[in-house]
PDB file of C-alpha atoms in Angstrom:
ATOM      1  CA  MET B   1     -73.454 -89.492 -46.209  1.00  0.00           C
ATOM      2  CA  ASN B   2     -69.656 -89.283 -45.577  1.00  0.00           C
ATOM      3  CA  SER B   3     -68.569 -89.821 -49.118  1.00  0.00           C
ATOM      4  CA  HIS B   4     -69.126 -87.719 -52.312  1.00  0.00           C
ATOM      5  CA  VAL B   5     -69.076 -88.424 -56.011  1.00  0.00           C
ATOM      6  CA  GLU B   6     -68.583 -85.709 -58.511  1.00  0.00           C
ATOM      7  CA  MET B   7     -68.626 -86.685 -62.226  1.00  0.00           C
ATOM      8  CA  GLU B   8     -67.636 -84.850 -65.397  1.00  0.00           C
ATOM      9  CA  HIS B   9     -67.786 -86.113 -68.974  1.00  0.00           C
ATOM     10  CA  HIS B  10     -64.954 -85.343 -71.421  1.00  0.00           C
ATOM     11  CA  ARG B  11     -66.047 -86.786 -74.717  1.00  0.00           C
ATOM     12  CA  GLY B  12     -66.080 -90.573 -74.146  1.00  0.00           C
ATOM     13  CA  VAL B  13     -64.191 -90.377 -70.765  1.00  0.00           C
ATOM     14  CA  LEU B  14     -65.927 -90.191 -67.457  1.00  0.00           C
ATOM     15  CA  VAL B  15     -63.994 -88.340 -64.774  1.00  0.00           C
ATOM     16  CA  VAL B  16     -65.125 -89.288 -61.211  1.00  0.00           C
ATOM     17  CA  ARG B  17     -63.813 -87.304 -58.299  1.00  0.00           C
ATOM     18  CA  LEU B  18     -64.248 -89.070 -54.968  1.00  0.00           C
ATOM     19  CA  SER B  19     -64.113 -87.152 -51.622  1.00  0.00           C
ATOM     20  CA  GLY B  20     -64.645 -87.976 -48.065  1.00  0.00           C
ATOM     21  CA  GLU B  21     -64.252 -91.534 -46.922  1.00  0.00           C
ATOM     22  CA  LEU B  22     -64.656 -94.645 -49.006  1.00  0.00           C
ATOM     23  CA  ASP B  23     -65.448 -97.506 -46.736  1.00  0.00           C
ATOM     24  CA  HIS B  24     -68.043-100.464 -46.570  1.00  0.00           C
ATOM     25  CA  HIS B  25     -70.639 -97.961 -45.515  1.00  0.00           C
ATOM     26  CA  ALA B  26     -70.118 -95.638 -48.395  1.00  0.00           C
ATOM     27  CA  ALA B  27     -69.362 -98.408 -50.933  1.00  0.00           C
ATOM     28  CA  ASP B  28     -72.907 -99.083 -52.139  1.00  0.00           C
ATOM     29  CA  TYR B  29     -73.691 -95.543 -52.805  1.00  0.00           C
ATOM     30  CA  VAL B  30     -70.359 -94.786 -54.651  1.00  0.00           C
ATOM     31  CA  ARG B  31     -70.858 -98.016 -56.648  1.00  0.00           C
ATOM     32  CA  MET B  32     -74.542 -97.043 -57.808  1.00  0.00           C
ATOM     33  CA  GLU B  33     -73.679 -93.459 -58.604  1.00  0.00           C
ATOM     34  CA  MET B  34     -70.715 -94.653 -60.868  1.00  0.00           C
ATOM     35  CA  ASP B  35     -72.548 -97.597 -62.562  1.00  0.00           C
ATOM     36  CA  GLU B  36     -75.526 -95.493 -63.269  1.00  0.00           C
ATOM     37  CA  ALA B  37     -73.264 -92.838 -65.127  1.00  0.00           C
ATOM     38  CA  ILE B  38     -71.281 -95.643 -66.895  1.00  0.00           C
ATOM     39  CA  MET B  39     -74.449 -97.415 -68.032  1.00  0.00           C
ATOM     40  CA  ARG B  40     -76.371 -94.285 -68.960  1.00  0.00           C
ATOM     41  CA  GLY B  41     -73.891 -92.144 -70.843  1.00  0.00           C
ATOM     42  CA  GLN B  42     -71.481 -92.807 -73.747  1.00  0.00           C
ATOM     43  CA  VAL B  43     -68.723 -93.713 -71.506  1.00  0.00           C
ATOM     44  CA  GLU B  44     -65.802 -95.618 -72.986  1.00  0.00           C
ATOM     45  CA  HIS B  45     -62.932 -94.762 -70.419  1.00  0.00           C
ATOM     46  CA  LEU B  46     -63.024 -93.998 -66.798  1.00  0.00           C
ATOM     47  CA  ILE B  47     -60.706 -91.827 -64.595  1.00  0.00           C
ATOM     48  CA  LEU B  48     -60.870 -91.925 -60.974  1.00  0.00           C
ATOM     49  CA  SER B  49     -59.513 -88.786 -59.243  1.00  0.00           C
ATOM     50  CA  LEU B  50     -58.641 -89.636 -55.660  1.00  0.00           C
ATOM     51  CA  LYS B  51     -57.159 -86.163 -54.641  1.00  0.00           C
ATOM     52  CA  GLU B  52     -59.952 -85.343 -52.010  1.00  0.00           C
ATOM     53  CA  LEU B  53     -60.329 -88.911 -50.768  1.00  0.00           C
ATOM     54  CA  GLN B  54     -59.436 -88.810 -47.071  1.00  0.00           C
ATOM     55  CA  PHE B  55     -59.912 -92.430 -46.312  1.00  0.00           C
ATOM     56  CA  MET B  56     -60.158 -95.709 -48.087  1.00  0.00           C
ATOM     57  CA  ASP B  57     -60.078 -99.361 -47.006  1.00  0.00           C
ATOM     58  CA  SER B  58     -60.443-102.743 -48.695  1.00  0.00           C
ATOM     59  CA  SER B  59     -64.174-102.090 -49.335  1.00  0.00           C
ATOM     60  CA  GLY B  60     -62.852 -99.117 -51.545  1.00  0.00           C
ATOM     61  CA  LEU B  61     -60.473-101.558 -53.443  1.00  0.00           C
ATOM     62  CA  GLY B  62     -63.461-103.758 -54.063  1.00  0.00           C
ATOM     63  CA  VAL B  63     -65.397-100.802 -55.540  1.00  0.00           C
ATOM     64  CA  ILE B  64     -62.455 -99.821 -57.867  1.00  0.00           C
ATOM     65  CA  LEU B  65     -61.880-103.373 -58.976  1.00  0.00           C
ATOM     66  CA  GLY B  66     -65.635-103.864 -59.738  1.00  0.00           C
ATOM     67  CA  ARG B  67     -65.763-100.599 -61.943  1.00  0.00           C
ATOM     68  CA  TYR B  68     -62.423-101.823 -63.671  1.00  0.00           C
ATOM     69  CA  LYS B  69     -64.271-105.073 -64.712  1.00  0.00           C
ATOM     70  CA  LEU B  70     -67.361-103.157 -65.886  1.00  0.00           C
ATOM     71  CA  ILE B  71     -65.291-100.752 -67.956  1.00  0.00           C
ATOM     72  CA  ARG B  72     -63.196-103.634 -69.222  1.00  0.00           C
ATOM     73  CA  SER B  73     -66.157-105.667 -70.293  1.00  0.00           C
ATOM     74  CA  LYS B  74     -67.203-102.598 -72.418  1.00  0.00           C
ATOM     75  CA  GLY B  75     -63.817-102.600 -74.064  1.00  0.00           C
ATOM     76  CA  GLY B  76     -62.516 -99.377 -72.190  1.00  0.00           C
ATOM     77  CA  LYS B  77     -59.646 -98.510 -70.050  1.00  0.00           C
ATOM     78  CA  MET B  78     -59.553 -97.269 -66.509  1.00  0.00           C
ATOM     79  CA  ALA B  79     -56.890 -94.964 -64.828  1.00  0.00           C
ATOM     80  CA  VAL B  80     -56.463 -93.537 -61.501  1.00  0.00           C
ATOM     81  CA  CYS B  81     -54.991 -90.045 -60.625  1.00  0.00           C
ATOM     82  CA  ASP B  82     -53.978 -87.891 -57.682  1.00  0.00           C
ATOM     83  CA  ALA B  83     -53.971 -90.567 -55.038  1.00  0.00           C
ATOM     84  CA  THR B  84     -52.779 -89.437 -51.595  1.00  0.00           C
ATOM     85  CA  ALA B  85     -49.984 -91.339 -49.990  1.00  0.00           C
ATOM     86  CA  PRO B  86     -51.999 -93.736 -47.707  1.00  0.00           C
ATOM     87  CA  VAL B  87     -54.410 -94.450 -50.598  1.00  0.00           C
ATOM     88  CA  LYS B  88     -51.454 -94.998 -53.059  1.00  0.00           C
ATOM     89  CA  ARG B  89     -49.958 -97.494 -50.570  1.00  0.00           C
ATOM     90  CA  LEU B  90     -53.271 -99.527 -50.310  1.00  0.00           C
ATOM     91  CA  LEU B  91     -53.455 -99.579 -54.199  1.00  0.00           C
ATOM     92  CA  GLU B  92     -49.873-100.846 -54.473  1.00  0.00           C
ATOM     93  CA  MET B  93     -50.340-103.411 -51.814  1.00  0.00           C
ATOM     94  CA  SER B  94     -53.314-104.822 -53.683  1.00  0.00           C
ATOM     95  CA  GLY B  95     -51.448-104.982 -57.017  1.00  0.00           C
ATOM     96  CA  LEU B  96     -53.943-102.521 -58.658  1.00  0.00           C
ATOM     97  CA  PHE B  97     -51.230-100.727 -60.709  1.00  0.00           C
ATOM     98  CA  LYS B  98     -50.582-104.006 -62.679  1.00  0.00           C
ATOM     99  CA  ILE B  99     -53.945-103.470 -64.239  1.00  0.00           C
ATOM    100  CA  MET B 100     -54.406 -99.775 -64.399  1.00  0.00           C
ATOM    101  CA  SER B 101     -52.168 -96.723 -64.695  1.00  0.00           C
ATOM    102  CA  LEU B 102     -51.644 -94.065 -62.054  1.00  0.00           C
ATOM    103  CA  TYR B 103     -51.219 -90.485 -63.181  1.00  0.00           C
ATOM    104  CA  ASP B 104     -50.163 -87.475 -61.304  1.00  0.00           C
ATOM    105  CA  ASP B 105     -53.215 -85.304 -62.306  1.00  0.00           C
ATOM    106  CA  GLU B 106     -56.455 -85.398 -64.227  1.00  0.00           C
ATOM    107  CA  SER B 107     -55.117 -83.637 -67.288  1.00  0.00           C
ATOM    108  CA  SER B 108     -52.318 -86.074 -67.900  1.00  0.00           C
ATOM    109  CA  ALA B 109     -54.713 -89.057 -67.405  1.00  0.00           C
ATOM    110  CA  LEU B 110     -57.194 -87.328 -69.802  1.00  0.00           C
ATOM    111  CA  SER B 111     -54.614 -86.592 -72.523  1.00  0.00           C
ATOM    112  CA  ASP B 112     -53.473 -90.261 -72.471  1.00  0.00           C
ATOM    113  CA  LEU B 113     -56.972 -91.731 -72.681  1.00  0.00           C
ATOM    114  CA  GLU B 114     -58.197 -89.229 -75.162  1.00  0.00           C
ATOM    115  CA  VAL B 115     -55.578 -90.272 -77.448  1.00  0.00           C
ATOM    116  CA  ALA B 116     -56.913 -93.827 -77.094  1.00  0.00           C
ATOM    117  CA  LEU B 117     -60.393 -92.631 -78.144  1.00  0.00           C
TER     118      LEU B 117
ATOM    119  CA  MET T   1     -51.150-105.912 -10.937  1.00  0.00           C
ATOM    120  CA  THR T   2     -53.591-102.874 -10.984  1.00  0.00           C
ATOM    121  CA  LYS T   3     -55.121-101.357 -14.011  1.00  0.00           C
ATOM    122  CA  SER T   4     -52.965 -98.238 -13.608  1.00  0.00           C
ATOM    123  CA  GLU T   5     -49.799-100.208 -13.719  1.00  0.00           C
ATOM    124  CA  ALA T   6     -51.025-102.174 -16.805  1.00  0.00           C
ATOM    125  CA  GLY T   7     -51.354 -98.799 -18.600  1.00  0.00           C
ATOM    126  CA  ASN T   8     -54.357 -97.082 -20.090  1.00  0.00           C
ATOM    127  CA  PHE T   9     -57.224 -99.021 -21.673  1.00  0.00           C
ATOM    128  CA  MET T  10     -60.753 -98.541 -23.167  1.00  0.00           C
ATOM    129  CA  SER T  11     -63.480-100.704 -24.454  1.00  0.00           C
ATOM    130  CA  VAL T  12     -66.551-100.124 -26.475  1.00  0.00           C
ATOM    131  CA  GLN T  13     -69.418-102.164 -27.951  1.00  0.00           C
ATOM    132  CA  PHE T  14     -71.743-101.219 -30.647  1.00  0.00           C
ATOM    133  CA  ALA T  15     -74.352-102.563 -33.084  1.00  0.00           C
ATOM    134  CA  ALA T  16     -73.130-104.191 -36.261  1.00  0.00           C
ATOM    135  CA  LEU T  17     -74.182-101.306 -38.484  1.00  0.00           C
ATOM    136  CA  SER T  18     -72.028-100.097 -41.299  1.00  0.00           C
ATOM    137  CA  GLU T  19     -72.578 -96.491 -40.141  1.00  0.00           C
ATOM    138  CA  ASN T  20     -70.599 -97.441 -36.987  1.00  0.00           C
ATOM    139  CA  GLU T  21     -67.423 -98.141 -38.959  1.00  0.00           C
ATOM    140  CA  SER T  22     -66.327 -94.511 -39.114  1.00  0.00           C
ATOM    141  CA  PHE T  23     -67.322 -94.250 -35.338  1.00  0.00           C
ATOM    142  CA  ALA T  24     -64.995 -97.095 -34.537  1.00  0.00           C
ATOM    143  CA  ARG T  25     -62.072 -95.603 -36.549  1.00  0.00           C
ATOM    144  CA  VAL T  26     -62.459 -92.293 -34.722  1.00  0.00           C
ATOM    145  CA  VAL T  27     -62.889 -93.799 -31.253  1.00  0.00           C
ATOM    146  CA  VAL T  28     -59.556 -95.742 -31.621  1.00  0.00           C
ATOM    147  CA  ALA T  29     -57.806 -92.811 -33.270  1.00  0.00           C
ATOM    148  CA  ALA T  30     -58.738 -90.530 -30.433  1.00  0.00           C
ATOM    149  CA  PHE T  31     -57.624 -93.042 -27.824  1.00  0.00           C
ATOM    150  CA  VAL T  32     -54.276 -93.553 -29.406  1.00  0.00           C
ATOM    151  CA  SER T  33     -53.677 -89.767 -29.973  1.00  0.00           C
ATOM    152  CA  ARG T  34     -52.078 -89.278 -26.744  1.00  0.00           C
ATOM    153  CA  LEU T  35     -48.992 -91.199 -28.030  1.00  0.00           C
ATOM    154  CA  ASP T  36     -48.600 -88.469 -30.587  1.00  0.00           C
ATOM    155  CA  PRO T  37     -48.671 -90.775 -33.652  1.00  0.00           C
ATOM    156  CA  THR T  38     -47.772 -89.662 -37.152  1.00  0.00           C
ATOM    157  CA  MET T  39     -50.370 -89.296 -39.709  1.00  0.00           C
ATOM    158  CA  GLU T  40     -49.261 -92.486 -41.308  1.00  0.00           C
ATOM    159  CA  GLU T  41     -49.384 -94.439 -38.135  1.00  0.00           C
ATOM    160  CA  LEU T  42     -52.868 -93.013 -37.377  1.00  0.00           C
ATOM    161  CA  ASN T  43     -54.059 -93.861 -40.930  1.00  0.00           C
ATOM    162  CA  ASP T  44     -52.801 -97.499 -40.471  1.00  0.00           C
ATOM    163  CA  LEU T  45     -54.697 -97.940 -37.252  1.00  0.00           C
ATOM    164  CA  LYS T  46     -57.848 -96.365 -38.686  1.00  0.00           C
ATOM    165  CA  THR T  47     -57.525 -98.749 -41.741  1.00  0.00           C
ATOM    166  CA  VAL T  48     -57.153-102.021 -39.648  1.00  0.00           C
ATOM    167  CA  VAL T  49     -59.986-100.882 -37.278  1.00  0.00           C
ATOM    168  CA  SER T  50     -62.101-100.515 -40.516  1.00  0.00           C
ATOM    169  CA  GLU T  51     -61.015-103.823 -41.900  1.00  0.00           C
ATOM    170  CA  ALA T  52     -61.659-105.747 -38.767  1.00  0.00           C
ATOM    171  CA  VAL T  53     -65.021-104.111 -37.958  1.00  0.00           C
ATOM    172  CA  THR T  54     -66.280-104.581 -41.566  1.00  0.00           C
ATOM    173  CA  ASN T  55     -65.345-108.247 -41.258  1.00  0.00           C
ATOM    174  CA  CYS T  56     -67.431-108.516 -38.005  1.00  0.00           C
ATOM    175  CA  ILE T  57     -70.369-107.005 -39.778  1.00  0.00           C
ATOM    176  CA  ILE T  58     -70.244-108.682 -43.182  1.00  0.00           C
ATOM    177  CA  HIS T  59     -68.750-112.054 -42.376  1.00  0.00           C
ATOM    178  CA  GLY T  60     -69.487-112.527 -38.630  1.00  0.00           C
ATOM    179  CA  TYR T  61     -73.041-111.389 -38.662  1.00  0.00           C
ATOM    180  CA  ASP T  62     -74.103-111.446 -42.372  1.00  0.00           C
ATOM    181  CA  SER T  63     -74.987-107.688 -41.903  1.00  0.00           C
ATOM    182  CA  ASN T  64     -77.516-108.517 -39.267  1.00  0.00           C
ATOM    183  CA  PRO T  65     -77.551-105.264 -37.157  1.00  0.00           C
ATOM    184  CA  GLU T  66     -78.547-107.249 -33.972  1.00  0.00           C
ATOM    185  CA  GLY T  67     -74.994-108.325 -33.781  1.00  0.00           C
ATOM    186  CA  ILE T  68     -72.627-106.678 -31.425  1.00  0.00           C
ATOM    187  CA  VAL T  69     -69.012-105.659 -32.329  1.00  0.00           C
ATOM    188  CA  SER T  70     -66.460-105.162 -29.352  1.00  0.00           C
ATOM    189  CA  ILE T  71     -63.333-103.262 -29.515  1.00  0.00           C
ATOM    190  CA  SER T  72     -60.924-103.075 -26.567  1.00  0.00           C
ATOM    191  CA  ALA T  73     -57.733-101.189 -26.782  1.00  0.00           C
ATOM    192  CA  SER T  74     -54.792-100.729 -24.384  1.00  0.00           C
ATOM    193  CA  ILE T  75     -51.638 -98.596 -24.323  1.00  0.00           C
ATOM    194  CA  ASP T  76     -48.623-100.205 -22.819  1.00  0.00           C
ATOM    195  CA  ASN T  77     -45.688 -97.630 -22.985  1.00  0.00           C
ATOM    196  CA  GLU T  78     -45.541 -96.942 -26.796  1.00  0.00           C
ATOM    197  CA  THR T  79     -47.431 -99.977 -27.837  1.00  0.00           C
ATOM    198  CA  VAL T  80     -51.102-100.236 -28.733  1.00  0.00           C
ATOM    199  CA  HIS T  81     -52.886-103.518 -28.167  1.00  0.00           C
ATOM    200  CA  LEU T  82     -56.144-103.832 -30.178  1.00  0.00           C
ATOM    201  CA  THR T  83     -58.804-106.598 -29.930  1.00  0.00           C
ATOM    202  CA  ILE T  84     -61.791-106.500 -32.229  1.00  0.00           C
ATOM    203  CA  GLU T  85     -64.333-109.337 -31.901  1.00  0.00           C
ATOM    204  CA  ASP T  86     -67.724-110.588 -32.780  1.00  0.00           C
ATOM    205  CA  GLN T  87     -69.876-113.569 -31.582  1.00  0.00           C
ATOM    206  CA  GLY T  88     -70.921-114.416 -35.033  1.00  0.00           C
ATOM    207  CA  ASN T  89     -70.432-117.089 -37.583  1.00  0.00           C
ATOM    208  CA  GLY T  90     -66.702-117.687 -37.162  1.00  0.00           C
ATOM    209  CA  ILE T  91     -64.326-118.775 -39.877  1.00  0.00           C
ATOM    210  CA  GLU T  92     -64.228-122.393 -41.028  1.00  0.00           C
ATOM    211  CA  ASP T  93     -60.913-122.199 -42.759  1.00  0.00           C
ATOM    212  CA  LEU T  94     -58.498-119.621 -41.269  1.00  0.00           C
ATOM    213  CA  GLU T  95     -55.690-120.368 -43.571  1.00  0.00           C
ATOM    214  CA  LEU T  96     -57.941-119.890 -46.683  1.00  0.00           C
ATOM    215  CA  ALA T  97     -59.517-116.768 -45.183  1.00  0.00           C
ATOM    216  CA  GLN T  98     -56.068-115.098 -44.849  1.00  0.00           C
ATOM    217  CA  GLN T  99     -54.962-115.782 -48.424  1.00  0.00           C
ATOM    218  CA  PRO T 100     -54.536-112.468 -50.309  1.00  0.00           C
ATOM    219  CA  LEU T 101     -57.441-111.721 -52.644  1.00  0.00           C
ATOM    220  CA  TYR T 102     -59.574-114.685 -51.310  1.00  0.00           C
ATOM    221  CA  THR T 103     -63.105-113.584 -50.385  1.00  0.00           C
ATOM    222  CA  SER T 104     -65.972-115.896 -49.288  1.00  0.00           C
ATOM    223  CA  LYS T 105     -68.337-113.180 -50.594  1.00  0.00           C
ATOM    224  CA  PRO T 106     -67.390-112.352 -54.217  1.00  0.00           C
ATOM    225  CA  GLU T 107     -70.905-111.338 -54.905  1.00  0.00           C
ATOM    226  CA  LEU T 108     -70.486-108.447 -52.633  1.00  0.00           C
ATOM    227  CA  GLU T 109     -67.472-107.082 -54.696  1.00  0.00           C
ATOM    228  CA  ARG T 110     -65.159-107.575 -51.780  1.00  0.00           C
ATOM    229  CA  SER T 111     -61.474-107.248 -52.555  1.00  0.00           C
ATOM    230  CA  GLY T 112     -60.453-109.994 -50.316  1.00  0.00           C
ATOM    231  CA  MET T 113     -57.528-107.953 -48.949  1.00  0.00           C
ATOM    232  CA  GLY T 114     -58.761-107.297 -45.432  1.00  0.00           C
ATOM    233  CA  PHE T 115     -56.486-109.628 -43.578  1.00  0.00           C
ATOM    234  CA  THR T 116     -53.514-108.829 -45.714  1.00  0.00           C
ATOM    235  CA  ILE T 117     -53.884-105.206 -44.944  1.00  0.00           C
ATOM    236  CA  MET T 118     -54.192-105.815 -41.188  1.00  0.00           C
ATOM    237  CA  GLU T 119     -51.147-108.077 -41.258  1.00  0.00           C
ATOM    238  CA  ASN T 120     -49.189-105.400 -43.132  1.00  0.00           C
ATOM    239  CA  PHE T 121     -50.141-102.334 -41.149  1.00  0.00           C
ATOM    240  CA  MET T 122     -49.635-103.856 -37.757  1.00  0.00           C
ATOM    241  CA  ASP T 123     -46.489-105.342 -35.978  1.00  0.00           C
ATOM    242  CA  GLU T 124     -48.187-108.343 -34.585  1.00  0.00           C
ATOM    243  CA  PHE T 125     -51.537-109.896 -35.816  1.00  0.00           C
ATOM    244  CA  GLU T 126     -53.392-113.030 -34.588  1.00  0.00           C
ATOM    245  CA  VAL T 127     -56.826-114.238 -35.479  1.00  0.00           C
ATOM    246  CA  THR T 128     -58.727-116.848 -33.415  1.00  0.00           C
ATOM    247  CA  SER T 129     -62.113-118.115 -34.523  1.00  0.00           C
ATOM    248  CA  GLU T 130     -64.481-120.924 -33.719  1.00  0.00           C
ATOM    249  CA  PRO T 131     -67.364-121.713 -36.119  1.00  0.00           C
ATOM    250  CA  GLY T 132     -70.614-120.688 -34.759  1.00  0.00           C
ATOM    251  CA  ARG T 133     -68.973-118.910 -31.853  1.00  0.00           C
ATOM    252  CA  GLY T 134     -67.213-115.881 -33.387  1.00  0.00           C
ATOM    253  CA  THR T 135     -64.010-114.356 -34.255  1.00  0.00           C
ATOM    254  CA  SER T 136     -61.482-112.443 -32.417  1.00  0.00           C
ATOM    255  CA  ILE T 137     -58.508-110.433 -33.902  1.00  0.00           C
ATOM    256  CA  SER T 138     -55.726-109.260 -31.607  1.00  0.00           C
ATOM    257  CA  MET T 139     -53.172-106.691 -32.995  1.00  0.00           C
ATOM    258  CA  LYS T 140     -50.146-104.707 -31.749  1.00  0.00           C
ATOM    259  CA  LYS T 141     -48.377-101.740 -33.014  1.00  0.00           C
ATOM    260  CA  THR T 142     -45.706 -99.692 -31.497  1.00  0.00           C
ATOM    261  CA  ILE T 143     -46.041 -96.124 -32.019  1.00  0.00           C
ATOM    262  CA  VAL T 144     -42.887 -94.114 -32.861  1.00  0.00           C
ATOM    263  CA  SER T 145     -44.150 -90.753 -31.709  1.00  0.00           C
ATOM    264  CA  LYS T 146     -43.304 -87.530 -33.611  1.00  0.00           C
ATOM    265  CA  LYS T 147     -41.234 -86.434 -30.626  1.00  0.00           C
ATOM    266  CA  ALA T 148     -38.937 -89.447 -31.039  1.00  0.00           C
ATOM    267  CA  LEU T 149     -38.619 -88.710 -34.659  1.00  0.00           C
ATOM    268  CA  TYR T 150     -37.581 -84.999 -34.042  1.00  0.00           C
ATOM    269  CA  ASN T 151     -34.868 -86.055 -31.524  1.00  0.00           C
TER     270      ASN T 151
END
């Protein structure tokens, strides 16, 4: 396993910290871990922390877009924070920031989303 | 022209298994490292290798691990040539496949950004495909080494 998913609940916000490499090989595992937490708990909003993510390709974009659709279908919001330069470039290229916000760190993303709760 | 005059080269073949995607990225990165690329250039190359190999596995071979993915790379002065190919399904409509956000497999939650990323991250990009015979992607990128940046 070359990818890790760490999760923390803050009231209705699920914070997911991804580390390692998010490629096609890791995508299924990351997707299942996140969907299980989203469907199980009282998750309204989702924050994806990408600080420790060393590599991501278009398979990772697919995972992020899929979780966005899931959270939106439940009426929630999704945000991304702490993206490294290469990951940020990929997110920009795919137009992801047109549909979700990018924050400098977890706490600023949390305070924004918790206001929305 | 002998091989040494043509510059350095390497080629690898491996099973179309997703766990080999990271192997492919590392092999190409290691081969190119003698050009002293920047972190950004190295990441660009790793990303395009990942995209192309993933395409071979998912689209070329429908995730059948019996398929074989081939990568060949050569270095000509400061320029890296990469060819990544499969002998799989091939692409019916190349123009459609290269549209940003288009994916033939939406059920797999693909982003449809693979070709767009390869085009953006490389200096030259060309895809040839024949339905039922396979797909080949040839790409070039000139490495502006760190030494050149310092001078």
